[in-house]
CSV table of C-alpha atoms in Angstrom, one decimal:
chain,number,residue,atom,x,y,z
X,1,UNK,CA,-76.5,-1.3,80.1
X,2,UNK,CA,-77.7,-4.1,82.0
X,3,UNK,CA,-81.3,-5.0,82.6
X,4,UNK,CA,-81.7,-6.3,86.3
X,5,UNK,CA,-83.9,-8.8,87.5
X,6,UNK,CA,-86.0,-5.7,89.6
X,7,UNK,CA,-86.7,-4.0,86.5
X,8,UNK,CA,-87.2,-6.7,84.1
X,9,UNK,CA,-89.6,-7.7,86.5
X,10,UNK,CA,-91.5,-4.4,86.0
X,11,UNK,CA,-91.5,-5.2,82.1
X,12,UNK,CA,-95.3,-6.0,81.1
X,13,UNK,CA,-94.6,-6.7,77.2
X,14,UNK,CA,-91.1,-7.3,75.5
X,15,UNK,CA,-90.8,-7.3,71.8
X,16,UNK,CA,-88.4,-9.6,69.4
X,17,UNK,CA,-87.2,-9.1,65.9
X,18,UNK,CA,-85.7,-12.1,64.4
X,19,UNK,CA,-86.3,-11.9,60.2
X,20,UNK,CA,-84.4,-14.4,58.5
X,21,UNK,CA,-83.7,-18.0,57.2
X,22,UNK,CA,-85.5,-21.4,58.5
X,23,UNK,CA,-82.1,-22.1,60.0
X,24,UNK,CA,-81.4,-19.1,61.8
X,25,UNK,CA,-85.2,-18.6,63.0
X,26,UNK,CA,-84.7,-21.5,64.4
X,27,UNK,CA,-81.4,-21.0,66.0
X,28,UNK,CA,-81.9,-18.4,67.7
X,29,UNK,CA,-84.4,-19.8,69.5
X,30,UNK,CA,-82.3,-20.4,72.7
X,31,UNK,CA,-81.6,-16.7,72.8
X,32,UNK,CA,-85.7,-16.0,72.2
X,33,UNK,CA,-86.1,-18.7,75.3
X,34,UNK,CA,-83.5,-17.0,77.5
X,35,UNK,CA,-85.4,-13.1,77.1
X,36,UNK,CA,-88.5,-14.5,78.1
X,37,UNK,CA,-87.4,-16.0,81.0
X,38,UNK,CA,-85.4,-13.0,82.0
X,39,UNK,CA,-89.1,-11.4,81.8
X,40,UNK,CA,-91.0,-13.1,84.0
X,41,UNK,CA,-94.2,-11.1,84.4
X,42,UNK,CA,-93.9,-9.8,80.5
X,43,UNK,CA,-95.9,-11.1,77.3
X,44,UNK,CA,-93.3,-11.5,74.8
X,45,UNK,CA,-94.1,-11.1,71.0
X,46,UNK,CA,-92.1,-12.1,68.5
X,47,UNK,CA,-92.0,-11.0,65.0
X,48,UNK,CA,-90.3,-13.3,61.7
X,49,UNK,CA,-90.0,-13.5,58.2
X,50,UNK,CA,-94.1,-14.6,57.0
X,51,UNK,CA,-92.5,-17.8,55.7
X,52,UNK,CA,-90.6,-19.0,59.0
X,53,UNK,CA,-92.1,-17.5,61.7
X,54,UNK,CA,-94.6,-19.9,62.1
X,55,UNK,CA,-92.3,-22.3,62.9
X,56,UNK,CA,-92.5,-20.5,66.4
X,57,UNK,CA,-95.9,-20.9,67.4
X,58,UNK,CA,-96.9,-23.0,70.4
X,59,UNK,CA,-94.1,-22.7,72.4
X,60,UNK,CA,-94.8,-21.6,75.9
X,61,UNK,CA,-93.3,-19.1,76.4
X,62,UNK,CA,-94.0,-16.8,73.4
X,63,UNK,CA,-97.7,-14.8,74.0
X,64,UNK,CA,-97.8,-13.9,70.3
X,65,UNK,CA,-95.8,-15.3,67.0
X,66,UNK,CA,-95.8,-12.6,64.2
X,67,UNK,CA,-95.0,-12.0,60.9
X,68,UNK,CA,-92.6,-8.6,59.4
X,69,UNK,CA,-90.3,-7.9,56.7
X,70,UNK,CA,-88.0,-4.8,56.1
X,71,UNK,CA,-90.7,-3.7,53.6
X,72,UNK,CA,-93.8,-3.7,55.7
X,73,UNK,CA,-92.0,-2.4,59.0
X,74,UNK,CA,-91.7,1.6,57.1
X,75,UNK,CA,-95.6,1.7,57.6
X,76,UNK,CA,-96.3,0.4,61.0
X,77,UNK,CA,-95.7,1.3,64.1
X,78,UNK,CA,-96.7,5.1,64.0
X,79,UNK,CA,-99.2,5.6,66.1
X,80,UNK,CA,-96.8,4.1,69.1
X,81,UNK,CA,-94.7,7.2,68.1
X,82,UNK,CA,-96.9,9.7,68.4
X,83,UNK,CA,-98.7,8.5,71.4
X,84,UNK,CA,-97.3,5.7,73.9
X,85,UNK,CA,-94.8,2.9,72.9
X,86,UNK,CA,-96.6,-0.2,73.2
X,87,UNK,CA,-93.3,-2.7,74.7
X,88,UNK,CA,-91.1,-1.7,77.1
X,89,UNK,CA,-88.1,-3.0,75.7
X,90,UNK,CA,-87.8,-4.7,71.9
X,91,UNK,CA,-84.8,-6.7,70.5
X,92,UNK,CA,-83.5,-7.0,67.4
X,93,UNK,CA,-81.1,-9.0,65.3
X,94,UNK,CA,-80.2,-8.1,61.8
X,95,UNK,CA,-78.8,-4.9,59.9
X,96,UNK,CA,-82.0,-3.6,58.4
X,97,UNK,CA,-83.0,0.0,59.2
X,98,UNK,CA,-86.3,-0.2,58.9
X,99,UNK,CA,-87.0,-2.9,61.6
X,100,UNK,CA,-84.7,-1.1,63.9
X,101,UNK,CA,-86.7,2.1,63.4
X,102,UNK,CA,-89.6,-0.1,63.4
X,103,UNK,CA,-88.6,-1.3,67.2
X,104,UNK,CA,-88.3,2.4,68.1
X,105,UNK,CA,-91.7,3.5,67.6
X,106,UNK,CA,-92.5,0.4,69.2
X,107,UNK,CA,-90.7,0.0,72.5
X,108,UNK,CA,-89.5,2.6,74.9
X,109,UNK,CA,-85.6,0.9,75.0
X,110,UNK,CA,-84.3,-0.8,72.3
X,111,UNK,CA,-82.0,-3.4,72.0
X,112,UNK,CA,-79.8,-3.9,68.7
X,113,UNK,CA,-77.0,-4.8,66.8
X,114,UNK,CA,-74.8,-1.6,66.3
X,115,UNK,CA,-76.2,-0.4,62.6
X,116,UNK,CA,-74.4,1.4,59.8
X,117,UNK,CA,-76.7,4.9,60.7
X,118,UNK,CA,-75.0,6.5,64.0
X,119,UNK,CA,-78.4,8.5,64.0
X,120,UNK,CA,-79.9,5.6,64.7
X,121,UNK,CA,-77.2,3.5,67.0
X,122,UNK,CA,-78.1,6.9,69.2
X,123,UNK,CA,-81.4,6.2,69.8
X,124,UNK,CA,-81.2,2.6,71.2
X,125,UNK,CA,-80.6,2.0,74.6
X,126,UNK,CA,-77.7,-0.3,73.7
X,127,UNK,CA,-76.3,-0.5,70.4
X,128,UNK,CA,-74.6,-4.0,70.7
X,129,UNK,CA,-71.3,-4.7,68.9
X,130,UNK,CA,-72.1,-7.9,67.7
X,131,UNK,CA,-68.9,-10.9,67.2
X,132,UNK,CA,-68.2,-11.3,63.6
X,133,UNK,CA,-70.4,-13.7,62.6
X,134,UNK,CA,-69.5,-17.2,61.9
X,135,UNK,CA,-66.7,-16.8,64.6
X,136,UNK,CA,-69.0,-18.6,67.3
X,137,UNK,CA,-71.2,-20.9,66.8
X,138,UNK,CA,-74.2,-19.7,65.6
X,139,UNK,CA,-76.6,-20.7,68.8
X,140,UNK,CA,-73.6,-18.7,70.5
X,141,UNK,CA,-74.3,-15.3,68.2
X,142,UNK,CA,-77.6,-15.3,69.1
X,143,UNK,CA,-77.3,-15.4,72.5
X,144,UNK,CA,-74.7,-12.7,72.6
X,145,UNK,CA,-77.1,-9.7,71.8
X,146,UNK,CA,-78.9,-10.4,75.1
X,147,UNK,CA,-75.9,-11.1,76.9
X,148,UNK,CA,-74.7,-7.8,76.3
X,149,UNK,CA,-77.8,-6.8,78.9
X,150,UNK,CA,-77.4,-9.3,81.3
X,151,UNK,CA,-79.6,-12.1,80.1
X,152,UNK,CA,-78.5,-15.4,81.4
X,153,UNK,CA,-78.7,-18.5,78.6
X,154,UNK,CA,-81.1,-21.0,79.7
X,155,UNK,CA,-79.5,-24.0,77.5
X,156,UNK,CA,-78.7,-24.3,74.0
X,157,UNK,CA,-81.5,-26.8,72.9
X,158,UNK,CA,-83.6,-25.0,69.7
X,159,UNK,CA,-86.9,-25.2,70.6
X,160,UNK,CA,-90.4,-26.3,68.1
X,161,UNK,CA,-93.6,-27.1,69.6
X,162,UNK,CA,-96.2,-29.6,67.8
X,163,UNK,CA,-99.7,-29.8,68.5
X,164,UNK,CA,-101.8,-32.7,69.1
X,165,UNK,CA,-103.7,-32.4,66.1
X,166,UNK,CA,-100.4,-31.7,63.9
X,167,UNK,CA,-99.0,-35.3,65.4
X,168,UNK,CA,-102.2,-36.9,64.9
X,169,UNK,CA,-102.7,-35.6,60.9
X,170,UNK,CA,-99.1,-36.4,60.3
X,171,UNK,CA,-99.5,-40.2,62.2
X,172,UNK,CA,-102.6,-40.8,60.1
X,173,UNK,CA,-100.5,-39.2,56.9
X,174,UNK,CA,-98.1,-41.6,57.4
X,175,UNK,CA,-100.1,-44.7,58.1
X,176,UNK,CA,-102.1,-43.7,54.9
X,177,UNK,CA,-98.7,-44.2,53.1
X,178,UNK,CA,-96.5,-47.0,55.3
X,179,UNK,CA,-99.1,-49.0,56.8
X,180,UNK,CA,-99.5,-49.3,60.7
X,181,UNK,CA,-96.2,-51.1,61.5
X,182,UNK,CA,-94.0,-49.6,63.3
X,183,UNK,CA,-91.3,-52.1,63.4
X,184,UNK,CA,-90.0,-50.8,59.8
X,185,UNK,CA,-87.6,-48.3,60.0
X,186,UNK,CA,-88.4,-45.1,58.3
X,187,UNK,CA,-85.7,-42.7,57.4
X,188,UNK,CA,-85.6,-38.9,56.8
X,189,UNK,CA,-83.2,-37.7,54.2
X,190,UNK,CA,-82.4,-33.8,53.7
X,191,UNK,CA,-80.6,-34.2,50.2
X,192,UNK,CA,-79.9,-30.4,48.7
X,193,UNK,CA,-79.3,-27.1,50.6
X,194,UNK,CA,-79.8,-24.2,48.4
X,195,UNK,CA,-80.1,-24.6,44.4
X,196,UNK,CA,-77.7,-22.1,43.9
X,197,UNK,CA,-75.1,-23.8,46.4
X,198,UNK,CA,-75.2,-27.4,45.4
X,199,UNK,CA,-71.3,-27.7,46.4
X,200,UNK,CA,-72.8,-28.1,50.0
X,201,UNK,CA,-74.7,-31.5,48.8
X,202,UNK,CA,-73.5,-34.8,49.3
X,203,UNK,CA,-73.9,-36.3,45.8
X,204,UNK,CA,-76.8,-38.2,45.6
X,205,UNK,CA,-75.8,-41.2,44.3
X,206,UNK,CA,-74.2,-41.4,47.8
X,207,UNK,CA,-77.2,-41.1,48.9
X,208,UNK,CA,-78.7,-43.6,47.0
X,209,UNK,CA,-76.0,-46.3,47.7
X,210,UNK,CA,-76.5,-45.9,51.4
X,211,UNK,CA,-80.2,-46.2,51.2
X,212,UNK,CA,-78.8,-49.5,49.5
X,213,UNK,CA,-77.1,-50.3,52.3
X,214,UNK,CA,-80.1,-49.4,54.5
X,215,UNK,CA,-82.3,-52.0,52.7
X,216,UNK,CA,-79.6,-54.7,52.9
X,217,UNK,CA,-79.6,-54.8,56.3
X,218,UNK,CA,-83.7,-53.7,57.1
X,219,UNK,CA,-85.7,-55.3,54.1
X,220,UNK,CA,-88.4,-53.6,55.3
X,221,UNK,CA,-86.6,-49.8,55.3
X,222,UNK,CA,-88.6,-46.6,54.2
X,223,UNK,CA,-87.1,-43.5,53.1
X,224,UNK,CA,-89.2,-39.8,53.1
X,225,UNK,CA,-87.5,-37.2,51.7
X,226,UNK,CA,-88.0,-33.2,52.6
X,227,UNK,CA,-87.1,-29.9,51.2
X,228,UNK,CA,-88.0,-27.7,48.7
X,229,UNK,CA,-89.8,-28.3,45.3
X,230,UNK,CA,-86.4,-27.4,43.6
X,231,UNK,CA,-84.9,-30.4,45.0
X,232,UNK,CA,-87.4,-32.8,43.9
X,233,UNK,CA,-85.2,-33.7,40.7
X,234,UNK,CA,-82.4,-35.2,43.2
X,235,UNK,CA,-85.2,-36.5,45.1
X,236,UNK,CA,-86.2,-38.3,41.7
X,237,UNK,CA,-83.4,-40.5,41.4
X,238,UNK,CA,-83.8,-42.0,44.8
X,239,UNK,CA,-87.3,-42.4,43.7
X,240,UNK,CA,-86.5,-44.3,40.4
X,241,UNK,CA,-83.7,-47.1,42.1
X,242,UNK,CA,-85.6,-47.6,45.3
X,243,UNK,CA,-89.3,-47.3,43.6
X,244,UNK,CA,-92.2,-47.0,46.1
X,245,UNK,CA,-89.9,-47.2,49.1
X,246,UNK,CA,-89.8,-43.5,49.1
X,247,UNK,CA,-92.2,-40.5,49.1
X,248,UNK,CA,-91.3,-37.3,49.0
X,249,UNK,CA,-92.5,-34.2,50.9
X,250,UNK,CA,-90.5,-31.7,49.1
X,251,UNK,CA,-92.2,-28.0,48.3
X,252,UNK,CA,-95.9,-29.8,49.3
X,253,UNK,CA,-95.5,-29.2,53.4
X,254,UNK,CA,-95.7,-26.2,55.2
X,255,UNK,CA,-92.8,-26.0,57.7
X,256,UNK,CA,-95.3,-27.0,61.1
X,257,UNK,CA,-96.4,-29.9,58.6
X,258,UNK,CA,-92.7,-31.2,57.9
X,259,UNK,CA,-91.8,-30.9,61.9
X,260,UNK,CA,-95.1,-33.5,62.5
X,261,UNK,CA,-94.4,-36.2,59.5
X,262,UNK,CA,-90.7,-35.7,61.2
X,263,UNK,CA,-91.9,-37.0,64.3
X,264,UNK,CA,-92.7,-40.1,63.1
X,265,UNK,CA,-89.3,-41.1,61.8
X,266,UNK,CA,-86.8,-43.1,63.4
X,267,UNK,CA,-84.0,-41.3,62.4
X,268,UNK,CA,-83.2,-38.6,59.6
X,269,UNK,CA,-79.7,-38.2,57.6
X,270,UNK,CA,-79.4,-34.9,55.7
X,271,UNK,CA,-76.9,-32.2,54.9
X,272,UNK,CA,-76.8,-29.1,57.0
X,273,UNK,CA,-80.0,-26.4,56.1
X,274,UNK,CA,-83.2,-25.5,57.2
X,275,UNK,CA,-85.1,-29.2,57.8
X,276,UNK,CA,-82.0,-30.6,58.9
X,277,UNK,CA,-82.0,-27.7,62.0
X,278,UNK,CA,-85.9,-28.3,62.3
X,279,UNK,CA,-85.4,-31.9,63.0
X,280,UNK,CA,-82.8,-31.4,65.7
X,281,UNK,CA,-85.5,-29.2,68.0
X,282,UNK,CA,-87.2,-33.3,67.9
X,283,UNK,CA,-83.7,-34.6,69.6
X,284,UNK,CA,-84.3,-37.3,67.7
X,285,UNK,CA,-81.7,-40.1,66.4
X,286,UNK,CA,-79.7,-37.6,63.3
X,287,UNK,CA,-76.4,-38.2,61.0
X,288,UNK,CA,-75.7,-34.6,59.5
X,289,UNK,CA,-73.0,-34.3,57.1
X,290,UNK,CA,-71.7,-30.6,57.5
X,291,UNK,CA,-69.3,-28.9,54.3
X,292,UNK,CA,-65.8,-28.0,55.7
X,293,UNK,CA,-66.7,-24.1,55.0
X,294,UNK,CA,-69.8,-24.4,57.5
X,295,UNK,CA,-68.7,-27.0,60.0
X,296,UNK,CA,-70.2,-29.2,62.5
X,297,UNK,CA,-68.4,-26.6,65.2
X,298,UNK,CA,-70.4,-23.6,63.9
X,299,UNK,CA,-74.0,-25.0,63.1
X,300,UNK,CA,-74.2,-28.4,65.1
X,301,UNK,CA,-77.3,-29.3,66.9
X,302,UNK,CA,-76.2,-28.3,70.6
X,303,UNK,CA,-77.4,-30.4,73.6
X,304,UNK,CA,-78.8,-33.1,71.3
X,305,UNK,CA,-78.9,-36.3,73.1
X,306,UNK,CA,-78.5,-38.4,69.4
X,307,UNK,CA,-76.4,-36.4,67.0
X,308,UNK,CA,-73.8,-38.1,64.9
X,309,UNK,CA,-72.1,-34.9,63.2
X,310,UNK,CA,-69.8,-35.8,60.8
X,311,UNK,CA,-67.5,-33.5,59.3
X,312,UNK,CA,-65.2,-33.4,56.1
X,313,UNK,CA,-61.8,-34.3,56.8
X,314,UNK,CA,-60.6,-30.0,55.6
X,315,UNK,CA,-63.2,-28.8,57.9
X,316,UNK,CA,-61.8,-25.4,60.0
X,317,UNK,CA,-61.6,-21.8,60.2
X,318,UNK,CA,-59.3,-21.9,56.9
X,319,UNK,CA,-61.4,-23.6,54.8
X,320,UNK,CA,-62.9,-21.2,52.5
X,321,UNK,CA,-63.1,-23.7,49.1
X,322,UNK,CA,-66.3,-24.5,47.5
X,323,UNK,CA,-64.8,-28.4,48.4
X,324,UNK,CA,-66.9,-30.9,46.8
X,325,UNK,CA,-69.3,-33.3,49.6
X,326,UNK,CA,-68.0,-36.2,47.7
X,327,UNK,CA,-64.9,-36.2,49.5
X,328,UNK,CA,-66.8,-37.5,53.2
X,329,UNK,CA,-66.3,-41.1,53.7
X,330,UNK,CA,-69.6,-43.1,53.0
X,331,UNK,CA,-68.4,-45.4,54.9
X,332,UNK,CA,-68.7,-43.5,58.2
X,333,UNK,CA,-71.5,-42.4,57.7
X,334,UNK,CA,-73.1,-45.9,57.3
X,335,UNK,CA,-71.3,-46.8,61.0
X,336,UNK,CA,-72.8,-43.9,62.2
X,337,UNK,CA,-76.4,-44.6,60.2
X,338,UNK,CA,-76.4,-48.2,61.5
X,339,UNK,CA,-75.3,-47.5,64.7
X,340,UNK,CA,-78.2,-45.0,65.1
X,341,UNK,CA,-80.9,-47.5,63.8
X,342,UNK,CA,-79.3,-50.0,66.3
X,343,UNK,CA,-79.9,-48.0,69.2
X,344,UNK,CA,-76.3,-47.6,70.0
X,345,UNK,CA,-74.9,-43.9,71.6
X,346,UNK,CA,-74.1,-41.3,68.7
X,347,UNK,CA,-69.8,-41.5,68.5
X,348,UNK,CA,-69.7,-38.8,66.6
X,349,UNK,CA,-69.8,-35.3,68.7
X,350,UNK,CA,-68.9,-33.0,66.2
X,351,UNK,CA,-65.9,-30.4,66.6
X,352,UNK,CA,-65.4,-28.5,69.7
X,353,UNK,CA,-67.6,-25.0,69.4
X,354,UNK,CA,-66.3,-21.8,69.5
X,355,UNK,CA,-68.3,-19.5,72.1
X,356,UNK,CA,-69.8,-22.9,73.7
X,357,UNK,CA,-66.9,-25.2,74.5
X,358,UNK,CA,-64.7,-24.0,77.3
X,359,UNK,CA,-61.0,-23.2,76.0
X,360,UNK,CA,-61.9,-23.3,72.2
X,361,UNK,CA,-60.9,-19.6,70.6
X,362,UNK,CA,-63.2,-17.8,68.1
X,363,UNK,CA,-62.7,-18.2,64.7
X,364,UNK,CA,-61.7,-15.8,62.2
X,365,UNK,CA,-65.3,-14.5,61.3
X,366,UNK,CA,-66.6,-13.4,58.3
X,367,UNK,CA,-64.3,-15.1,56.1
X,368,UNK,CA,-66.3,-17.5,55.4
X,369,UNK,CA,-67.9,-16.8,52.2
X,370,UNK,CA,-69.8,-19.4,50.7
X,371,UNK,CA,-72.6,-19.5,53.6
């Protein structure tokens, strides 16, 4: 099935269902840009998890930002079944049913991932065989569902859109705490991914001693920390060594709140999650430190004019060891946190990316565990 530009053109309102993490909200946004644009005459809605999707709002070419989860989607959509399907196509991503069958009351063609239910897989207007996941990058995933139909990718970049008034709040935010100088450097630090998967953390005593290192060199260095209110005792050390250089944001911002104080940093350094991704869409200077289970050639900020991505020295498709953070060289990662406050070009690229980078092959997929 492929969707040509004649009858996309036809299309007056496309659908898109995208429930899951901050991370993967956010990268698909490429994918979400390239279906609108296939659309040209179309409002496109799109429908996320209630505590991510907002990170959608604003950008242009989204009519409406919604939220849905698996739970809700059984008891709406009903009346489009029984009378006239309100979109003319809908896309989803994802393995849940009920957003699938959700999407078919909706839309009169449906476009999915191929789902356990062959009832259902009948029903769509292309059931799409998605890659294994974690065998492309994961910009590169996303982008393959509307591939499948034709849709052309229109970059790689992930997209966020601030407001005036978000920029303003977070500048006077951030004066309130800093002062009005803007000769300091102020640096972002993402220190925890997940509580329950604290082998993806760089240690935060290395943390600490490069924020050291920071201050050695800039006296007048500032450090605000993000994340959630789990990672506040981490957070806590850094707070105790370096005293009322650093404030933490962690579990007391929304996410549109933490892309605004973002803004106002002069570079960030963090481990690969949710923030980290957020703060790329800024293309902003950024050091991300990426576990050799979830590399820098499967999650890396793509297009991103300062990225300095660096990876652990067992980082590849066979990697499948909860391998401790430890083990990256702090020493790199100050040339590369230097080198950013400098000014200089990023040196650090990252590893070649499977389903972006001509002549790289996909990786084994789904055999990597620990994500």
């Amino acid at each position: 099935m492929i969707i040509t530009a004649a009858e996309a053109a036809r299309a007056e309102r496309v659908l898109i269902l995208n429930v899951t993490r901050i991370g993967d909200t956010l990268l698909a946004t490429p994918a979400i840009r390239a279906i609108a644009a296939h659309f040209p005459n179309a409002t496109i809605t799109c429908l996320g998890h209630p505590q991510r999707a907002e990170v959608l709002r604003y950008l242009p070419y989204l009519g409406k930002v919604g939220a849905i989860t698996k739970k809700s989607a059984w008891a709406r959509g009903w009346k489009d079944a029984i009378t006239k399907p309100e979109y003319d196509y809908a896309f989803v991503w994802g393995q849940d049913s009920a957003l699938v069958r959700y999407a078919l009351r909706k839309a009169r063609r449906v476009v999915a991932e191929c789902q356990q239910d062959d009832a259902i897989n009948q029903k769509l207007a292309l059931a799409f065989d998605a890659p294994p996941q974690n065998s492309i990058h994961a910009v590169a995933w996303f982008l393959a569902l509307p591939a499948a139909v034709g849709i052309v990718a229109k970059g790689f970049g992930i997209d966020v859109a601030i407001t005036k008034e978000e920029l303003s709040s977070a500048a006077k935010t951030m004066s309130d705490i800093f002062g009005a100088s803007n000769h300091s450097p102020i640096v972002g630090f993402q220190v925890a991914s997940f509580a329950t998967k604290s082998w993806r953390d760089w240690p935060i005593q290395r943390f600490l001693d490069l924020a050291l290192r920071i201050v050695q060199h800039y006296p007048d260095a500032r450090f605000v920390c993000f994340g959630a209110s789990g990672d506040q005792p981490r957070i806590a050390e850094l707070e105790r060594s370096l005293g009322g250089r650093v404030i933490s944001f962690a579990g007391k911002t929304t996410l549109r709140e933490t892309a605004a104080l973002m803004s106002h940093l002069h570079l960030f350094v963090g481990i690969d999650t949710g923030p980290t991704h957020l703060y790329s869409a800024l293309k902003k200077p950024m050091v991300v430190l990426y576990h050799p289970s979830i590399p820098s050639a499967l999650y890396k900020p793509l297009g991103h004019p300062a990225l300095a991505a660096i990876d652990h020295a067992l980082a590849g498709p066979t990697c499948r060891n909860k391998i401790s953070m430890d083990e990256i060289d702090a020493e790199l990662v100050w040339r590369a946190v230097h080198g950013a406050l400098e000014g200089e070009p990023a040196t650090f690229p990252g590893m070649p990316s499977p389903g972006i980078d001509a002549g790289v092959a996909p990786w084994p997929g789904d055999a990597l565990p620990y994500i």
